[in-house]
CSV table of C-alpha atoms in Angstrom, one decimal:
chain,number,residue,atom,x,y,z
A,1,MET,CA,0.0,0.0,0.0
A,2,ILE,CA,2.9,2.4,0.8
A,3,ILE,CA,4.4,1.6,-2.7
A,4,MET,CA,1.0,2.3,-4.3
A,5,ILE,CA,0.6,5.6,-2.4
A,6,ALA,CA,4.1,6.7,-3.3
A,7,GLY,CA,3.6,5.8,-6.9
A,8,VAL,CA,0.3,7.7,-7.2
A,9,LEU,CA,1.7,10.7,-5.5
A,10,ALA,CA,4.8,10.7,-7.7
A,11,ALA,CA,2.6,10.3,-10.9
A,12,GLN,CA,0.3,13.1,-9.8
A,13,GLY,CA,3.2,15.4,-8.9
A,14,ALA,CA,4.9,14.8,-12.2
A,15,SER,CA,1.7,15.3,-14.2
A,16,TYR,CA,1.0,18.5,-12.2
A,17,ALA,CA,4.5,19.8,-12.9
A,18,ILE,CA,4.2,19.2,-16.6
A,19,TRP,CA,0.7,20.7,-16.8
A,20,THR,CA,1.8,23.7,-14.7
A,21,SER,CA,4.8,24.3,-17.0
A,22,GLN,CA,2.5,24.1,-20.1
A,23,VAL,CA,-0.1,26.4,-18.5
A,24,ARG,CA,2.6,28.9,-17.4
A,25,SER,CA,4.1,28.9,-20.9
A,26,SER,CA,0.8,29.4,-22.6
A,27,HIS,CA,-0.1,32.1,-20.1
A,28,LEU,CA,3.1,34.0,-20.7
A,29,ALA,CA,2.7,33.7,-24.5
A,30,GLN,CA,-0.8,35.1,-24.3
A,31,LEU,CA,0.3,37.9,-22.0
A,32,ASP,CA,3.2,38.7,-24.3
A,33,GLU,CA,0.9,39.1,-27.3
A,34,LEU,CA,-1.7,41.1,-25.3
A,35,SER,CA,0.9,43.5,-23.7
A,36,THR,CA,2.6,44.1,-27.1
A,37,ASN,CA,-0.7,45.1,-28.7
A,38,MET,CA,-1.5,47.2,-25.6
A,39,ALA,CA,1.9,48.9,-25.9
A,40,PHE,CA,1.3,49.9,-29.5
A,41,SER,CA,-2.1,51.4,-28.5
A,42,ILE,CA,-0.6,53.3,-25.7
A,43,ALA,CA,2.2,54.6,-28.1
A,44,SER,CA,-0.5,55.8,-30.5
A,45,THR,CA,-2.3,57.6,-27.7
A,46,MET,CA,0.8,59.2,-26.5
A,47,LYS,CA,1.8,60.3,-30.0
A,48,PHE,CA,-1.6,61.9,-30.4
A,49,PHE,CA,-1.4,63.9,-27.2
A,50,ARG,CA,2.2,64.8,-27.7
A,51,SER,CA,1.3,66.3,-31.1
A,52,LEU,CA,-1.5,68.4,-29.7
A,53,PRO,CA,-0.8,72.1,-28.9
A,54,VAL,CA,-0.5,72.6,-25.2
A,55,ASP,CA,-3.6,74.7,-24.9
A,56,TYR,CA,-5.7,72.1,-26.6
A,57,ARG,CA,-4.7,69.1,-24.5
A,58,HIS,CA,-7.0,69.9,-21.6
A,59,ILE,CA,-9.9,70.6,-23.9
A,60,VAL,CA,-9.5,67.2,-25.6
A,61,LEU,CA,-9.2,65.5,-22.2
A,62,ASP,CA,-12.4,67.2,-20.9
A,63,GLN,CA,-14.3,66.2,-24.0
A,64,LEU,CA,-13.2,62.6,-23.7
A,65,ARG,CA,-14.2,62.5,-20.0
A,66,ASN,CA,-17.6,64.0,-20.7
A,67,MET,CA,-18.1,61.4,-23.4
A,68,GLY,CA,-17.5,58.6,-21.0
A,69,GLY,CA,-13.8,58.1,-21.6
A,70,THR,CA,-12.0,55.5,-23.7
A,71,ARG,CA,-10.1,52.3,-22.9
A,72,PHE,CA,-7.4,54.6,-21.4
A,73,PHE,CA,-7.5,57.2,-18.7
A,74,VAL,CA,-5.3,60.1,-19.7
A,75,SER,CA,-4.2,63.1,-17.8
A,76,VAL,CA,-1.5,65.7,-18.1
A,77,ASN,CA,0.2,66.6,-14.8
A,78,GLU,CA,2.9,69.0,-13.6
A,79,ARG,CA,4.9,66.3,-12.1
A,80,ARG,CA,5.3,62.5,-12.0
A,81,LEU,CA,2.6,60.9,-9.8
A,82,ILE,CA,3.9,58.5,-7.1
A,83,VAL,CA,2.5,55.0,-7.8
A,84,ASP,CA,2.6,52.2,-5.2
A,85,ASP,CA,4.1,49.7,-7.6
A,86,ILE,CA,2.9,46.1,-7.1
A,87,GLY,CA,3.5,42.7,-8.5
A,88,SER,CA,6.5,40.6,-9.4
A,89,GLY,CA,7.5,37.6,-11.3
A,90,PRO,CA,7.8,36.7,-15.0
A,91,GLU,CA,4.3,38.0,-15.8
A,92,LYS,CA,5.1,41.5,-14.7
A,93,GLU,CA,8.5,41.4,-16.3
A,94,VAL,CA,7.0,40.4,-19.7
A,95,VAL,CA,4.4,43.3,-19.6
A,96,VAL,CA,6.9,46.0,-18.4
A,97,ASN,CA,9.6,45.0,-20.9
A,98,ASN,CA,7.1,44.9,-23.8
A,99,VAL,CA,5.5,48.2,-23.0
A,100,ARG,CA,8.9,49.9,-22.4
A,101,SER,CA,10.4,48.4,-25.5
A,102,VAL,CA,7.6,49.4,-27.8
A,103,LEU,CA,7.2,52.9,-26.4
A,104,THR,CA,11.0,53.5,-26.5
A,105,GLN,CA,11.0,52.4,-30.2
A,106,GLN,CA,7.8,54.2,-31.2
A,107,LEU,CA,8.4,57.5,-29.3
A,108,ASN,CA,12.2,57.6,-29.5
A,109,ILE,CA,12.5,58.2,-25.8
A,110,ASP,CA,14.4,56.4,-22.9
A,111,ASP,CA,12.6,57.6,-19.8
A,112,VAL,CA,9.3,55.8,-20.0
A,113,ILE,CA,8.0,54.7,-16.5
A,114,VAL,CA,5.8,51.6,-16.4
A,115,GLU,CA,4.2,50.5,-13.2
A,116,PHE,CA,1.2,48.6,-11.8
A,117,SER,CA,-1.1,49.9,-9.1
A,118,ARG,CA,-4.1,48.6,-7.1
A,119,PRO,CA,-7.4,50.4,-8.0
A,120,GLU,CA,-8.0,51.6,-4.5
A,121,ASP,CA,-4.5,53.2,-4.3
A,122,LEU,CA,-4.4,54.7,-7.7
A,123,ARG,CA,-4.0,58.5,-7.9
A,124,VAL,CA,-4.7,60.2,-11.2
A,125,PHE,CA,-4.2,64.0,-10.9
A,126,ASN,CA,-1.7,66.5,-9.4
A,127,ASN,CA,-3.9,67.0,-6.4
A,128,GLU,CA,-3.6,63.3,-5.4
A,129,VAL,CA,-7.2,62.5,-6.3
A,130,LEU,CA,-8.0,58.8,-5.9
A,131,LEU,CA,-9.7,56.8,-8.7
A,132,TYR,CA,-12.7,56.0,-6.5
A,133,ASP,CA,-13.2,59.7,-5.9
A,134,LEU,CA,-13.8,60.5,-9.5
A,135,PRO,CA,-17.2,60.6,-11.2
A,136,PRO,CA,-18.0,57.1,-12.6
A,137,ARG,CA,-18.1,58.3,-16.2
A,138,TRP,CA,-14.6,59.9,-15.9
A,139,GLY,CA,-12.5,56.8,-15.5
A,140,GLN,CA,-14.2,54.1,-13.4
A,141,HIS,CA,-15.8,52.6,-16.5
A,142,SER,CA,-12.4,52.1,-18.1
A,143,LEU,CA,-10.3,51.2,-15.1
A,144,LEU,CA,-12.6,49.2,-12.9
A,145,MET,CA,-13.8,45.6,-13.5
A,146,GLU,CA,-16.2,45.0,-10.6
A,147,PRO,CA,-16.5,42.7,-8.7
A,148,LEU,CA,-12.9,41.9,-9.7
A,149,SER,CA,-10.0,44.2,-8.9
A,150,PRO,CA,-7.3,43.6,-11.5
A,151,PRO,CA,-4.1,45.6,-11.3
A,152,ILE,CA,-4.0,48.8,-13.4
A,153,LEU,CA,-1.1,49.5,-15.8
A,154,VAL,CA,0.2,53.0,-15.4
A,155,VAL,CA,2.6,54.6,-17.9
A,156,GLN,CA,4.1,58.1,-17.4
A,157,LEU,CA,6.1,60.1,-19.8
A,158,GLU,CA,7.7,63.5,-19.5
A,159,LEU,CA,6.6,65.6,-22.5
A,160,ALA,CA,8.3,68.8,-21.3
A,161,PRO,CA,9.7,70.3,-18.2
A,162,ASN,CA,6.8,70.2,-15.6
A,163,THR,CA,4.6,68.4,-18.0
A,164,TRP,CA,4.0,64.6,-17.6
A,165,LEU,CA,1.6,62.6,-19.7
A,166,TYR,CA,-0.2,60.0,-17.6
A,167,VAL,CA,-1.9,56.9,-19.1
A,168,ALA,CA,-3.7,54.2,-17.1
A,169,THR,CA,-5.4,51.1,-18.5
A,170,LEU,CA,-6.4,47.6,-17.8
A,171,LEU,CA,-4.8,44.6,-19.5
A,172,GLY,CA,-8.0,42.5,-19.2
A,173,VAL,CA,-6.2,39.7,-17.2
A,174,PRO,CA,-7.7,39.7,-13.7
A,175,ASP,CA,-5.3,37.2,-12.2
A,176,ILE,CA,-2.1,38.4,-13.8
A,177,PHE,CA,-0.2,38.4,-10.4
A,178,SER,CA,-2.2,35.7,-8.6
A,179,GLY,CA,0.5,33.2,-9.5
A,180,TYR,CA,0.0,29.4,-9.7
A,181,ARG,CA,-1.3,27.6,-6.6
A,182,TRP,CA,-0.3,24.0,-6.3
A,183,LEU,CA,-2.7,23.3,-3.5
A,184,SER,CA,-5.8,24.7,-5.0
A,185,GLU,CA,-9.1,23.3,-3.8
A,186,GLU,CA,-9.9,21.8,-7.2
A,187,ARG,CA,-6.5,20.0,-7.5
A,188,LEU,CA,-6.7,18.8,-3.9
A,189,LEU,CA,-10.1,17.3,-4.6
A,190,VAL,CA,-9.1,15.6,-7.8
A,191,GLY,CA,-5.9,14.3,-6.3
A,192,LEU,CA,-7.7,13.0,-3.3
A,193,LEU,CA,-10.4,11.3,-5.4
A,194,VAL,CA,-7.7,9.7,-7.6
A,195,LEU,CA,-5.7,8.5,-4.6
A,196,LEU,CA,-8.8,7.0,-2.9
A,197,SER,CA,-9.8,5.2,-6.0
A,198,VAL,CA,-6.4,3.7,-6.5
A,199,LEU,CA,-6.1,2.7,-2.9
A,200,ALA,CA,-9.6,1.1,-2.9
A,201,LEU,CA,-8.8,-0.9,-6.0
A,202,SER,CA,-5.4,-1.8,-4.8
A,203,LEU,CA,-6.8,-2.9,-1.4
A,204,LEU,CA,-9.3,-5.2,-3.1
A,205,GLY,CA,-6.6,-6.6,-5.3
A,206,ILE,CA,-4.1,-7.1,-2.5
A,207,THR,CA,-6.7,-8.6,-0.2
A,208,SER,CA,-7.7,-11.1,-2.8
A,209,VAL,CA,-4.0,-12.0,-3.4
A,210,THR,CA,-2.9,-12.2,0.2
A,211,ARG,CA,-6.0,-14.1,1.5
A,212,PRO,CA,-4.5,-17.4,0.4
A,213,LEU,CA,-1.2,-16.4,1.9
A,214,ALA,CA,-3.0,-15.8,5.2
A,215,ARG,CA,-4.5,-19.2,5.1
A,216,LEU,CA,-1.1,-20.7,4.3
A,217,SER,CA,0.4,-18.8,7.3
A,218,ARG,CA,-2.2,-20.1,9.7
A,219,ALA,CA,-1.9,-23.6,8.4
A,220,ALA,CA,1.9,-23.5,8.8
A,221,ASN,CA,1.5,-22.3,12.4
A,222,GLN,CA,-1.0,-25.2,13.1
A,223,LEU,CA,0.9,-27.9,11.3
A,224,GLY,CA,3.2,-28.6,14.2
A,225,ASP,CA,0.2,-29.1,16.5
A,226,ASP,CA,-2.3,-30.8,14.3
A,227,LEU,CA,-1.2,-33.0,11.4
A,228,ASP,CA,-4.8,-34.1,10.8
A,229,MET,CA,-6.0,-30.6,9.9
A,230,PRO,CA,-7.9,-30.3,6.6
A,231,PRO,CA,-5.7,-29.6,3.5
A,232,LEU,CA,-5.4,-26.1,2.2
A,233,LYS,CA,-7.5,-24.9,-0.7
A,234,GLU,CA,-5.2,-24.9,-3.8
A,235,SER,CA,-6.5,-21.7,-5.2
A,236,GLY,CA,-5.4,-18.1,-5.7
A,237,PRO,CA,-2.6,-16.7,-7.9
A,238,LYS,CA,-0.4,-19.3,-9.6
A,239,GLU,CA,2.5,-19.0,-7.2
A,240,VAL,CA,0.3,-19.2,-4.1
A,241,ALA,CA,-1.6,-22.2,-5.5
A,242,ALA,CA,1.7,-24.0,-6.2
A,243,THR,CA,2.8,-23.3,-2.7
A,244,ALA,CA,-0.5,-24.7,-1.3
A,245,VAL,CA,0.0,-27.8,-3.4
A,246,ALA,CA,3.5,-28.2,-2.0
A,247,PHE,CA,2.3,-27.6,1.5
A,248,ASN,CA,-0.4,-30.2,1.3
A,249,ARG,CA,2.1,-32.7,-0.1
A,250,MET,CA,4.4,-32.0,2.7
A,251,GLN,CA,1.6,-32.5,5.3
A,252,ARG,CA,0.7,-35.8,3.8
A,253,ARG,CA,4.3,-37.0,3.8
A,254,ILE,CA,4.9,-35.9,7.4
A,255,ARG,CA,1.7,-37.7,8.5
A,256,GLU,CA,2.7,-40.8,6.6
A,257,GLN,CA,6.2,-40.8,8.2
A,258,ILE,CA,4.7,-40.4,11.7
A,259,GLU,CA,2.3,-43.2,11.1
A,260,GLU,CA,5.2,-45.3,9.8
A,261,ARG,CA,7.2,-44.4,12.9
A,262,GLU,CA,4.3,-45.5,15.1
A,263,ARG,CA,3.9,-48.8,13.3
A,264,LEU,CA,7.6,-49.4,13.5
A,265,PHE,CA,7.7,-48.9,17.3
A,266,SER,CA,4.6,-50.9,17.8
A,267,ALA,CA,6.2,-53.7,15.8
A,268,ILE,CA,9.4,-53.5,17.8
A,269,SER,CA,7.5,-53.4,21.1
A,270,HIS,CA,5.4,-56.5,20.0
A,271,ASP,CA,8.4,-58.4,18.8
A,272,LEU,CA,10.3,-57.7,22.0
A,273,LYS,CA,7.6,-58.8,24.3
A,274,THR,CA,7.9,-62.5,23.3
A,275,PRO,CA,11.7,-62.8,24.0
A,276,LEU,CA,11.3,-60.7,27.1
A,277,THR,CA,8.6,-63.1,28.4
A,278,ARG,CA,10.8,-66.2,27.6
A,279,MET,CA,13.8,-64.6,29.3
A,280,ARG,CA,11.7,-63.8,32.4
A,281,LEU,CA,10.5,-67.3,32.6
A,282,ARG,CA,14.0,-68.6,32.4
A,283,ALA,CA,15.2,-66.1,34.9
A,284,GLU,CA,12.6,-67.4,37.4
A,285,MET,CA,14.1,-70.9,37.0
A,286,LEU,CA,17.6,-69.8,38.2
A,287,ASP,CA,18.7,-71.4,41.5
A,288,ASP,CA,20.8,-68.5,42.6
A,289,ASP,CA,18.5,-66.0,44.3
A,290,HIS,CA,20.9,-63.1,43.9
A,291,GLN,CA,21.4,-63.8,40.2
A,292,ARG,CA,17.7,-64.3,39.7
A,293,GLU,CA,16.9,-60.9,41.3
A,294,ARG,CA,19.5,-59.1,39.3
A,295,PHE,CA,18.4,-60.7,36.1
A,296,CYS,CA,14.8,-59.9,36.7
A,297,ALA,CA,15.7,-56.3,37.6
A,298,SER,CA,17.5,-55.9,34.3
A,299,LEU,CA,14.5,-57.4,32.4
A,300,ASP,CA,12.2,-55.0,34.2
A,301,GLU,CA,14.4,-52.1,33.2
A,302,LEU,CA,14.4,-53.2,29.6
A,303,ASP,CA,10.7,-53.6,29.6
A,304,SER,CA,10.3,-50.1,31.1
A,305,LEU,CA,12.6,-48.7,28.4
A,306,VAL,CA,10.5,-50.4,25.6
A,307,LYS,CA,7.3,-49.1,27.1
A,308,GLY,CA,8.8,-45.6,27.5
A,309,ALA,CA,10.0,-45.5,23.9
A,310,LEU,CA,6.5,-46.6,22.7
A,311,ALA,CA,4.9,-44.0,25.0
A,312,SER,CA,7.2,-41.2,23.6
A,313,VAL,CA,5.9,-42.0,20.1
A,314,LYS,CA,2.3,-42.7,20.7
A,315,GLY,CA,1.6,-40.9,24.0
A,316,LEU,CA,2.3,-37.5,22.6
A,317,ASP,CA,-0.7,-37.6,20.2
A,318,LEU,CA,-3.8,-37.8,22.4
A,319,HIS,CA,-6.8,-37.4,20.2
A,320,GLU,CA,-9.4,-35.7,22.5
A,321,GLU,CA,-11.6,-32.7,22.3
A,322,PRO,CA,-10.7,-29.6,24.3
A,323,ALA,CA,-12.8,-28.9,27.3
A,324,PRO,CA,-12.8,-26.5,30.4
A,325,VAL,CA,-10.3,-27.8,33.0
A,326,ASP,CA,-10.3,-26.7,36.6
A,327,LEU,CA,-6.6,-26.6,37.3
A,328,THR,CA,-7.0,-26.3,41.1
A,329,LEU,CA,-9.2,-29.4,41.2
A,330,LEU,CA,-6.9,-31.3,38.9
A,331,LEU,CA,-3.8,-30.5,41.1
A,332,GLU,CA,-5.6,-31.5,44.2
A,333,GLU,CA,-6.6,-34.8,42.6
A,334,LEU,CA,-3.0,-35.5,41.5
A,335,ALA,CA,-1.7,-34.5,45.0
A,336,GLU,CA,-4.1,-37.0,46.6
A,337,GLU,CA,-2.9,-39.8,44.2
A,338,LEU,CA,0.8,-39.0,45.0
A,339,SER,CA,0.1,-38.9,48.7
A,340,LEU,CA,-0.9,-42.6,48.5
A,341,GLN,CA,2.5,-43.3,47.0
A,342,GLY,CA,4.3,-41.5,49.9
A,343,GLY,CA,4.7,-38.1,48.1
A,344,GLN,CA,3.8,-34.8,49.6
A,345,VAL,CA,2.3,-32.1,47.4
A,346,THR,CA,1.0,-28.8,48.8
A,347,VAL,CA,-1.2,-26.7,46.6
A,348,GLU,CA,-1.4,-23.0,47.7
A,349,LYS,CA,-5.0,-21.8,48.1
A,350,LYS,CA,-5.9,-18.6,46.4
A,351,ALA,CA,-8.4,-16.0,47.6
A,352,HIS,CA,-9.8,-15.7,44.1
A,353,PRO,CA,-10.0,-19.1,42.4
A,354,VAL,CA,-8.5,-19.6,38.9
A,355,ALA,CA,-11.1,-19.8,36.2
A,356,PRO,CA,-11.2,-23.0,34.2
A,357,LEU,CA,-8.8,-23.3,31.2
A,358,ILE,CA,-9.7,-24.6,27.8
A,359,ALA,CA,-7.4,-27.6,27.3
A,360,LYS,CA,-7.3,-31.3,26.5
A,361,PRO,CA,-8.0,-32.8,29.9
A,362,LEU,CA,-6.1,-36.1,29.7
A,363,ALA,CA,-3.1,-34.6,28.0
A,364,LEU,CA,-2.9,-31.7,30.6
A,365,LYS,CA,-3.3,-34.2,33.4
A,366,ARG,CA,-0.4,-36.2,32.1
A,367,CYS,CA,1.8,-33.1,31.8
A,368,LEU,CA,1.1,-32.1,35.4
A,369,ALA,CA,1.5,-35.6,36.6
A,370,ASN,CA,5.0,-35.9,35.1
A,371,LEU,CA,6.1,-32.6,36.6
A,372,LEU,CA,4.7,-33.5,40.0
A,373,GLU,CA,6.2,-37.0,40.0
A,374,ASN,CA,9.6,-35.6,39.1
A,375,ALA,CA,9.4,-33.0,41.9
A,376,VAL,CA,8.3,-35.7,44.5
A,377,PHE,CA,10.8,-38.2,43.2
A,378,TYR,CA,13.9,-35.9,43.5
A,379,GLY,CA,12.7,-33.6,46.2
A,380,LYS,CA,10.3,-35.7,48.3
A,381,GLN,CA,7.8,-32.9,48.4
A,382,ALA,CA,6.5,-30.2,46.0
A,383,ASP,CA,4.9,-26.8,46.7
A,384,VAL,CA,2.6,-25.6,43.9
A,385,GLN,CA,1.5,-22.0,43.2
A,386,LEU,CA,-1.2,-21.2,40.7
A,387,SER,CA,-1.7,-17.7,39.4
A,388,ASP,CA,-4.1,-16.2,36.8
A,389,GLN,CA,-2.8,-13.3,34.7
A,390,GLY,CA,-6.0,-12.9,32.7
A,391,THR,CA,-4.7,-13.9,29.3
A,392,SER,CA,-2.6,-16.8,30.7
A,393,VAL,CA,-2.2,-19.1,33.7
A,394,THR,CA,1.1,-19.7,35.4
A,395,LEU,CA,1.9,-22.8,37.5
A,396,GLN,CA,5.1,-23.0,39.6
A,397,ILE,CA,6.3,-26.2,41.2
A,398,ARG,CA,9.2,-26.1,43.7
A,399,ASP,CA,10.8,-29.1,45.2
A,400,ASP,CA,13.5,-29.6,47.9
A,401,GLY,CA,15.8,-31.7,45.7
A,402,PRO,CA,19.4,-31.1,44.7
A,403,GLY,CA,18.4,-29.1,41.6
A,404,ILE,CA,20.0,-29.3,38.2
A,405,PRO,CA,23.4,-28.0,37.0
A,406,GLU,CA,22.9,-24.8,35.0
A,407,ASP,CA,24.5,-26.2,31.9
A,408,GLN,CA,22.1,-29.2,32.0
A,409,LEU,CA,18.8,-27.2,32.3
A,410,GLY,CA,18.0,-27.4,28.6
A,411,ARG,CA,19.3,-30.9,28.1
A,412,VAL,CA,16.9,-32.7,30.5
A,413,PHE,CA,14.0,-32.1,28.1
A,414,SER,CA,15.7,-34.5,25.5
A,415,PRO,CA,14.3,-38.1,25.4
A,416,PHE,CA,16.1,-40.7,27.6
A,417,VAL,CA,18.3,-38.1,29.3
A,418,ARG,CA,18.7,-38.8,33.0
A,419,LEU,CA,21.0,-36.9,35.2
A,420,GLU,CA,20.7,-39.5,38.0
A,421,PRO,CA,23.5,-42.0,37.3
A,422,SER,CA,21.5,-45.1,38.3
A,423,ARG,CA,20.2,-47.3,35.5
A,424,SER,CA,17.4,-48.7,37.7
A,425,ARG,CA,13.9,-47.8,36.9
A,426,HIS,CA,13.3,-47.4,40.6
A,427,THR,CA,15.9,-44.6,40.9
A,428,GLY,CA,16.5,-43.1,37.5
A,429,GLY,CA,13.3,-43.4,35.5
A,430,SER,CA,13.3,-43.5,31.7
A,431,GLY,CA,14.1,-39.8,31.1
A,432,LEU,CA,10.9,-39.1,29.1
A,433,GLY,CA,8.7,-37.3,31.6
A,434,LEU,CA,9.9,-33.7,31.1
A,435,GLY,CA,10.1,-34.1,27.3
A,436,ILE,CA,6.5,-35.3,27.1
A,437,ALA,CA,5.4,-32.6,29.5
A,438,ARG,CA,7.0,-29.8,27.5
A,439,HIS,CA,5.5,-31.2,24.2
A,440,ILE,CA,2.0,-31.1,25.8
A,441,ALA,CA,2.6,-27.6,27.1
A,442,ARG,CA,3.7,-26.3,23.7
A,443,ALA,CA,0.8,-28.0,22.0
A,444,HIS,CA,-1.4,-25.9,24.2
A,445,GLY,CA,0.5,-22.7,23.2
A,446,GLY,CA,2.5,-22.6,26.4
A,447,ASP,CA,5.9,-23.7,27.6
A,448,ILE,CA,7.9,-25.0,30.5
A,449,ALA,CA,11.0,-23.3,32.0
A,450,LEU,CA,13.4,-24.7,34.6
A,451,ALA,CA,15.4,-22.7,37.2
A,452,ASN,CA,17.3,-23.5,40.4
A,453,HIS,CA,15.9,-21.9,43.5
A,454,ALA,CA,18.2,-19.5,45.3
A,455,VAL,CA,18.0,-21.6,48.5
A,456,LYS,CA,17.5,-25.1,47.4
A,457,GLY,CA,15.6,-27.2,44.9
A,458,LEU,CA,14.3,-26.8,41.4
A,459,VAL,CA,11.5,-24.4,40.2
A,460,VAL,CA,9.5,-25.5,37.3
A,461,THR,CA,7.3,-22.8,35.7
A,462,LEU,CA,4.5,-23.9,33.4
A,463,THR,CA,2.8,-21.2,31.4
A,464,LEU,CA,-0.5,-21.8,29.5
A,465,PRO,CA,-2.3,-19.1,27.5
A,466,ARG,CA,-6.1,-18.9,27.6
A,467,GLN,CA,-7.6,-19.7,24.2
A,468,GLU,CA,-10.9,-20.8,22.9
A,469,THR,CA,-9.8,-23.9,21.1
A,470,ILE,CA,-6.7,-26.2,21.1
A,471,THR,CA,-5.6,-27.5,17.7
A,472,GLY,CA,-2.5,-29.3,18.9
A,473,LEU,CA,-1.9,-32.8,20.3
């Protein structure tokens, strides 16, 4: 849109500049021709009055005034009248140069004075009489163009000592000194209409072109959370349609690869169950109690790893509908279950209860259960604080365990990573709990952060945004 606005403004500016130049040139050419013709008429008038005997000049002037005057107002004065000269620019320069040049050539003189005056300031006689003070038939008919007030051209020529011929006339161009206004009301209105029209059409075109891109953007954001989302419409401009086709193909291939991965792990798990069962039966037949116990423990650990690997593949994709979840009630339920196993979980009571959160209940329960089990396992007890920020809900779980080295805080989310050196499932676990919990949190649009407490233990912060629907998992 900015590019379109800049283009329209640049085009209008260029067109106005060209048009203005043409209008100015045409105006100056017209003014040049008009002023030249006017100069010859003034020269003829001055020749006539200069040829009259001195005693007859006032008689002729009186007769002309009584007859209503001519296109010129002429007077003979004892001195040059002071004129408040107005105007500037090429227009005035063209008129003054033409009049002075023609009069100099026609009258063979060099002291012609050419000026412009406003009608209200114009003085026409020795006694400083203003134009508006004269009888209308004397000069107002020839020098006024009501309701307009064009400037009056005044030419004064010294005929003899103490004798000045005074000629005043109108050029017939009312706006000779008004100049050219770029920001006139008409041009502003036309420019605004053109700009609005271009913007409206551009907005319609851009919206129709970018709507498929918006769908593609939303689909790309949702792809990591919901591989079963409907395919994109393969419509729009050629490039966008080709991108939608490639995106749908990529979604199908990812879905097929994940399904193939699930089938592979299911097959491995199924194939391992039979030899594990045979090995367990043979282990039970060992006579040495110590060897039998160690052998069975290794088999149990292997079975736990197989189940954990299968859970890491299948367990992350729980197909259930989102529903309102009371986090306080869910935490209390999990705390009660862990208390039966010897764990101690304390849920801080809030004066204002936290409103239910739209989430997938089983998936969120598994996420919280993994976090609480880790806290109870390593720290024997867990303190839970739940806070509502309006647009999101924050859950903090603190334990009394040894914490995690700072350089290992990000690594513990990787599958099968255990910082506890024991290989026993009773002490070290499978290393999948935190990874699964973070996947579920991110599928809900949130995340999990780990930090060591300043005094002792680990602080796990779970942040979940409030949203109407959940597309992930």
